[in-house]
Short mmCIF file of C-alpha atoms in Angstrom, two decimals:
data_model
loop_
_atom_site.label_atom_id
_atom_site.label_comp_id
_atom_site.label_asym_id
_atom_site.label_seq_id
_atom_site.Cartn_x
_atom_site.Cartn_y
_atom_site.Cartn_z
CA UNK V 155 -19.52 -34.55 -5.18
CA UNK V 156 -17.03 -37.06 -7.17
CA UNK V 157 -15.33 -39.67 -5.10
CA UNK V 158 -12.17 -38.41 -5.71
CA UNK V 159 -13.17 -34.83 -4.28
CA UNK V 160 -14.84 -36.86 -1.85
CA UNK V 161 -11.20 -39.07 -1.13
CA UNK V 162 -8.89 -36.17 -1.23
CA UNK V 163 -10.48 -34.27 1.08
CA UNK V 164 -10.41 -37.16 4.18
CA UNK V 165 -6.72 -37.96 3.44
CA UNK V 166 -5.45 -33.46 3.19
CA UNK V 167 -4.64 -32.60 7.13
CA UNK V 168 -7.26 -30.51 9.23
CA UNK V 169 -5.84 -26.88 9.94
CA UNK V 170 -4.01 -27.76 13.66
CA UNK V 171 -5.05 -24.21 15.99
CA UNK V 172 -2.88 -21.74 15.62
CA UNK V 173 -1.57 -22.54 12.98
CA UNK V 174 -2.16 -19.08 11.23
CA UNK V 175 -0.52 -17.41 14.38
CA UNK V 176 1.96 -19.56 14.56
CA UNK V 177 2.67 -18.79 10.23
CA UNK V 178 2.69 -15.09 11.55
CA UNK V 179 4.70 -15.21 14.27
CA UNK V 180 7.33 -16.84 11.83
CA UNK V 181 7.36 -14.46 9.55
CA UNK V 182 7.63 -11.68 11.95
CA UNK V 183 10.51 -12.72 12.88
CA UNK V 184 11.63 -13.65 9.35
CA UNK V 185 11.36 -9.51 8.98
CA UNK V 186 12.82 -8.48 12.29
CA UNK V 187 15.47 -9.67 12.81
CA UNK V 188 17.69 -8.23 11.02
CA UNK V 189 16.95 -5.24 12.70
CA UNK V 190 17.46 -7.05 15.94
CA UNK V 191 20.72 -7.99 15.08
CA UNK V 192 21.67 -4.47 14.05
CA UNK V 193 20.61 -3.13 17.20
CA UNK V 194 22.40 -5.32 19.68
CA UNK V 195 25.90 -4.44 17.74
CA UNK V 196 24.37 -1.05 17.53
CA UNK V 197 24.18 -1.04 21.83
CA UNK V 198 27.41 -3.16 21.94
CA UNK V 199 29.93 -1.37 19.35
CA UNK V 200 28.69 2.73 21.62
CA UNK V 201 28.81 0.89 24.55
CA UNK V 202 32.70 -0.18 24.02
CA UNK V 203 33.47 3.09 22.24
CA UNK V 204 31.27 5.57 23.66
CA UNK V 205 31.54 7.55 21.25
CA UNK V 206 29.76 11.53 22.14
CA UNK V 207 27.97 11.44 18.33
CA UNK V 208 26.50 7.65 18.75
CA UNK V 209 24.82 7.31 21.90
CA UNK V 210 23.58 3.93 22.04
CA UNK V 211 19.95 2.42 21.21
CA UNK V 212 18.37 2.09 24.56
CA UNK V 213 19.75 5.49 25.29
CA UNK V 214 18.11 7.05 22.25
CA UNK V 215 14.84 4.38 23.34
CA UNK V 216 14.52 6.50 26.33
CA UNK V 217 15.08 9.51 25.11
CA UNK V 218 12.20 8.41 22.64
CA UNK V 219 9.67 7.08 25.51
CA UNK V 220 10.40 10.68 27.33
CA UNK V 221 9.76 12.95 24.30
CA UNK V 222 6.44 10.83 22.55
CA UNK V 223 5.72 8.15 24.44
CA UNK V 224 6.12 8.71 27.91
CA UNK V 225 1.58 9.79 28.34
CA UNK V 226 -1.42 8.14 30.04
CA UNK V 227 -2.94 5.51 28.66
CA UNK V 228 -6.21 7.53 28.37
CA UNK V 229 -4.07 9.37 25.36
CA UNK V 230 -2.30 6.14 23.67
CA UNK V 231 0.31 6.90 25.91
CA UNK V 232 1.43 9.56 24.16
CA UNK V 233 2.59 13.37 26.01
CA UNK V 234 1.23 16.46 25.17
CA UNK V 235 4.35 17.24 22.96
CA UNK V 236 3.58 14.65 21.52
CA UNK V 237 0.14 15.50 20.01
CA UNK V 238 1.97 18.19 19.14
CA UNK V 239 4.22 17.60 17.46
CA UNK V 240 2.70 14.46 15.36
CA UNK V 241 -0.77 16.52 15.01
CA UNK V 242 1.42 19.59 13.02
CA UNK V 243 4.16 17.36 10.72
CA UNK V 244 1.30 14.79 10.03
CA UNK V 245 -1.38 17.24 9.06
CA UNK V 246 0.88 19.41 6.84
CA UNK V 247 2.50 16.06 4.95
CA UNK V 248 -0.85 14.56 4.40
CA UNK V 249 -2.87 17.94 3.58
CA UNK V 250 0.39 18.59 0.55
CA UNK V 251 0.52 14.52 -0.47
CA UNK V 252 -3.27 14.56 -1.06
CA UNK V 253 -3.05 18.14 -3.19
CA UNK V 254 0.04 16.30 -5.05
CA UNK V 255 -1.70 13.12 -5.71
CA UNK V 256 -4.86 15.02 -6.93
CA UNK V 257 -3.12 17.21 -8.95
CA UNK V 258 -0.92 14.35 -10.14
CA UNK V 259 -3.66 12.30 -11.21
CA UNK V 260 -5.44 15.10 -13.12
CA UNK V 261 -2.47 16.91 -14.89
CA UNK V 262 -0.93 13.16 -15.43
CA UNK V 263 -4.20 11.45 -17.27
CA UNK V 264 -4.74 14.68 -19.65
CA UNK V 265 -1.86 14.58 -20.39
CA UNK V 266 -1.29 10.56 -20.70
CA UNK V 267 -4.96 10.97 -23.21
CA UNK V 268 -3.94 14.07 -25.01
CA UNK V 269 -0.90 13.85 -27.47
CA UNK V 270 -0.74 16.96 -27.99
CA UNK V 271 -1.27 18.53 -24.66
CA UNK V 272 1.51 16.37 -24.36
CA UNK V 273 4.35 17.74 -26.44
CA UNK V 274 2.57 20.88 -25.23
CA UNK V 275 3.65 20.83 -21.81
CA UNK V 276 6.70 18.29 -21.75
CA UNK V 277 9.01 21.14 -21.91
CA UNK V 278 7.65 23.33 -19.53
CA UNK V 279 6.93 19.76 -16.99
CA UNK V 280 10.41 18.35 -17.32
CA UNK V 281 12.07 21.93 -16.33
CA UNK V 282 9.79 22.02 -13.18
CA UNK V 283 10.53 18.46 -12.28
CA UNK V 284 14.53 18.59 -12.48
CA UNK V 285 14.75 22.07 -10.20
CA UNK V 286 15.11 20.64 -6.70
CA UNK V 287 12.38 21.64 -4.42
CA UNK V 288 14.95 22.11 -1.39
CA UNK V 289 16.30 25.37 -3.91
CA UNK V 290 12.58 26.34 -4.11
CA UNK V 291 12.02 26.81 -0.02
CA UNK V 292 13.54 30.40 -0.19
CA UNK V 293 11.47 31.48 -2.94
CA UNK V 294 8.70 29.51 -1.22
CA UNK V 295 8.84 31.60 1.69
CA UNK V 296 8.52 34.86 1.00
CA UNK V 297 5.69 33.95 -1.36
CA UNK V 298 3.95 32.50 1.47
CA UNK V 299 6.04 33.47 4.25
CA UNK V 300 6.13 31.42 7.42
CA UNK V 301 4.14 28.44 8.18
CA UNK V 302 1.70 25.81 7.42
CA UNK V 303 0.84 27.44 4.19
CA UNK V 304 4.22 27.53 2.30
CA UNK V 305 5.19 23.89 4.26
CA UNK V 306 2.30 21.66 2.47
CA UNK V 307 3.36 23.99 -0.96
CA UNK V 308 7.16 22.48 -0.44
CA UNK V 309 5.35 19.28 0.28
CA UNK V 310 3.12 19.51 -2.71
CA UNK V 311 5.93 20.38 -5.61
CA UNK V 312 8.32 18.24 -4.15
CA UNK V 313 5.63 15.10 -4.55
CA UNK V 314 3.67 15.64 -7.32
CA UNK V 315 6.34 14.13 -9.38
CA UNK V 316 5.92 10.44 -9.21
CA UNK V 317 2.30 10.96 -9.56
CA UNK V 318 1.95 12.62 -12.36
CA UNK V 319 4.22 10.79 -14.10
CA UNK V 320 3.36 6.82 -13.11
CA UNK V 321 -0.50 8.58 -14.20
CA UNK V 322 1.00 9.58 -17.06
CA UNK V 323 2.65 6.57 -17.87
CA UNK V 324 -0.20 4.22 -17.06
CA UNK V 325 -3.25 6.21 -19.02
CA UNK V 326 -0.66 5.20 -21.99
CA UNK V 327 -1.12 1.46 -21.39
CA UNK V 328 -4.85 1.02 -21.59
CA UNK V 329 -5.85 -1.04 -24.34
CA UNK V 330 -6.59 0.78 -27.02
CA UNK V 331 -9.37 -2.23 -27.60
CA UNK V 332 -11.47 -1.77 -24.34
CA UNK V 333 -11.73 2.29 -25.47
CA UNK V 334 -12.70 1.70 -29.32
CA UNK V 335 -15.49 -1.30 -27.04
CA UNK V 336 -16.72 1.54 -25.18
CA UNK V 337 -17.51 4.19 -28.23
CA UNK V 338 -19.62 1.43 -29.84
CA UNK V 339 -21.21 1.02 -27.19
CA UNK V 340 -22.05 5.06 -26.60
CA UNK V 341 -19.81 5.63 -23.65
CA UNK V 342 -18.71 8.99 -23.11
CA UNK V 343 -15.85 10.55 -22.50
CA UNK V 344 -16.22 10.98 -19.05
CA UNK V 345 -17.25 7.56 -18.47
CA UNK V 346 -14.11 5.89 -19.80
CA UNK V 347 -11.96 8.23 -18.29
CA UNK V 348 -13.61 6.99 -14.42
CA UNK V 349 -14.52 3.24 -15.44
CA UNK V 350 -11.65 1.73 -17.84
CA UNK V 351 -8.97 4.80 -18.10
CA UNK V 352 -8.42 4.90 -14.74
CA UNK V 353 -8.88 1.74 -13.10
CA UNK V 354 -6.57 0.25 -15.69
CA UNK V 355 -3.33 2.77 -15.09
CA UNK V 356 -4.76 2.19 -11.47
CA UNK V 357 -1.49 -0.46 -10.52
CA UNK V 358 1.20 3.04 -12.18
CA UNK V 359 -1.34 5.67 -10.20
CA UNK V 360 -0.57 3.52 -6.83
CA UNK V 361 3.18 2.85 -7.50
CA UNK V 362 3.29 6.79 -7.40
CA UNK V 363 1.36 7.62 -4.75
CA UNK V 364 3.69 5.36 -2.79
CA UNK V 365 7.05 7.66 -3.67
CA UNK V 366 5.04 10.28 -3.10
CA UNK V 367 4.17 9.52 0.24
CA UNK V 368 7.86 8.70 1.33
CA UNK V 369 9.31 12.20 -0.84
CA UNK V 370 6.21 13.64 1.36
CA UNK V 371 8.29 12.49 4.66
CA UNK V 372 11.07 14.03 3.15
CA UNK V 373 10.63 17.24 2.92
CA UNK V 374 7.77 17.28 5.48
CA UNK V 375 11.44 17.20 8.04
CA UNK V 376 13.10 19.88 5.43
CA UNK V 377 10.32 22.19 5.55
CA UNK V 378 9.89 22.23 9.22
CA UNK V 379 13.51 23.63 9.83
CA UNK V 380 12.75 27.52 8.73
CA UNK V 381 10.65 28.74 11.37
CA UNK V 382 8.38 26.24 12.46
CA UNK V 383 7.82 26.23 16.00
CA UNK V 384 6.12 22.91 16.06
CA UNK V 385 6.93 19.70 14.32
CA UNK V 386 9.12 16.79 14.53
CA UNK V 387 11.20 18.74 11.82
CA UNK V 388 11.54 21.69 14.43
CA UNK V 389 12.19 19.01 17.24
CA UNK V 390 15.29 17.98 15.30
CA UNK V 391 16.76 20.83 14.10
CA UNK V 392 16.11 22.24 18.10
CA UNK V 393 18.29 19.26 19.30
CA UNK V 394 21.07 20.19 16.86
CA UNK V 395 21.31 23.65 17.86
CA UNK V 396 21.19 22.61 20.95
CA UNK V 397 23.87 19.51 21.09
CA UNK V 398 21.33 16.85 22.42
CA UNK V 399 22.67 14.24 20.37
CA UNK V 400 19.94 11.25 22.23
CA UNK V 401 17.67 13.93 21.32
CA UNK V 402 18.38 14.25 17.64
CA UNK V 403 18.16 10.96 17.16
CA UNK V 404 15.49 10.06 18.76
CA UNK V 405 14.08 12.60 15.68
CA UNK V 406 15.89 10.50 12.86
CA UNK V 407 14.77 7.25 14.65
CA UNK V 408 11.13 8.61 14.72
CA UNK V 409 11.25 9.91 11.19
CA UNK V 410 12.38 6.01 10.25
CA UNK V 411 9.48 4.43 12.26
CA UNK V 412 6.98 6.60 10.63
CA UNK V 413 8.43 5.69 6.94
CA UNK V 414 8.20 2.73 8.09
CA UNK V 415 5.15 2.55 9.31
CA UNK V 416 3.43 4.53 6.17
CA UNK V 417 5.31 2.09 3.62
CA UNK V 418 3.28 -0.52 5.41
CA UNK V 419 0.06 0.66 5.57
CA UNK V 420 0.02 1.68 2.20
CA UNK V 421 0.96 -1.88 0.45
CA UNK V 422 -1.58 -2.78 2.90
CA UNK V 423 -4.25 -0.80 1.68
CA UNK V 424 -2.50 -1.34 -2.01
CA UNK V 425 -3.07 -4.46 -1.91
CA UNK V 426 -7.28 -4.26 -0.68
CA UNK V 427 -7.78 -1.46 -2.98
CA UNK V 428 -5.99 -3.26 -6.48
CA UNK V 429 -6.99 -6.72 -5.68
CA UNK V 430 -9.49 -6.84 -8.67
CA UNK V 431 -6.84 -5.85 -11.15
CA UNK V 432 -4.66 -8.50 -9.64
CA UNK V 433 -7.97 -11.56 -10.16
CA UNK V 434 -8.50 -10.00 -13.30
CA UNK V 435 -4.47 -10.61 -14.98
CA UNK V 436 -4.53 -14.12 -13.59
CA UNK V 437 -8.22 -14.69 -15.07
CA UNK V 438 -6.52 -13.28 -18.76
CA UNK V 439 -3.28 -14.87 -17.87
#
């Protein structure tokens, strides 16, 4: 070890105990301060105006607890209704999202690697992508009847497009040199797809999956507005029909919380799974 590096280590200040926790707490405070200020202003404003359609946040929080988070600690404070609503909604959401993700990656990779297939399927895909998913709900109800299948199909059809288009775009941008090198070394088409094409397109694919997850939450609610007896969307429409505004706002806030959690967890997963890609880009730069 050189004298310069030894001296640098000696000069470098020692990390104080708890510095990491303090930095994390400061980062959390920087992210939530605006939400806290908005909640306080909402509370003060609604109590001053006393508008029926806009209950204060404390009333909404109390309703949230009564509906979903007033259960025993052994059930993570979830009520029986929460177990039923969350299980129903999230099962449909993730099945539809996963099915759309698998189909989107498969079709996107195919049309991204084949110009002939792209020219053949592009008009049909563009037509289907332009059809708003809510307009097809009556059709899905006639074909699949009311129930879980209709809800999953509605979600899958609406969220497949970001994954498909991002995958196709990512596959097209793979360096030709990498593919040529793989062919020279006798790497077969399937292995090239799995070890070169899809890993190179992974950032685009993950971006499409993240956008699709946000859309899936919206379509989950939409699909539950028709004939569903369980789920957050069903709770929302029942509250609206009964003019139970705190209950309706509790469902809206719950959807916002779920969207925030899904996005944060997916970004964390994406950062961990694509750490190799970031490192490879730095080395290439």
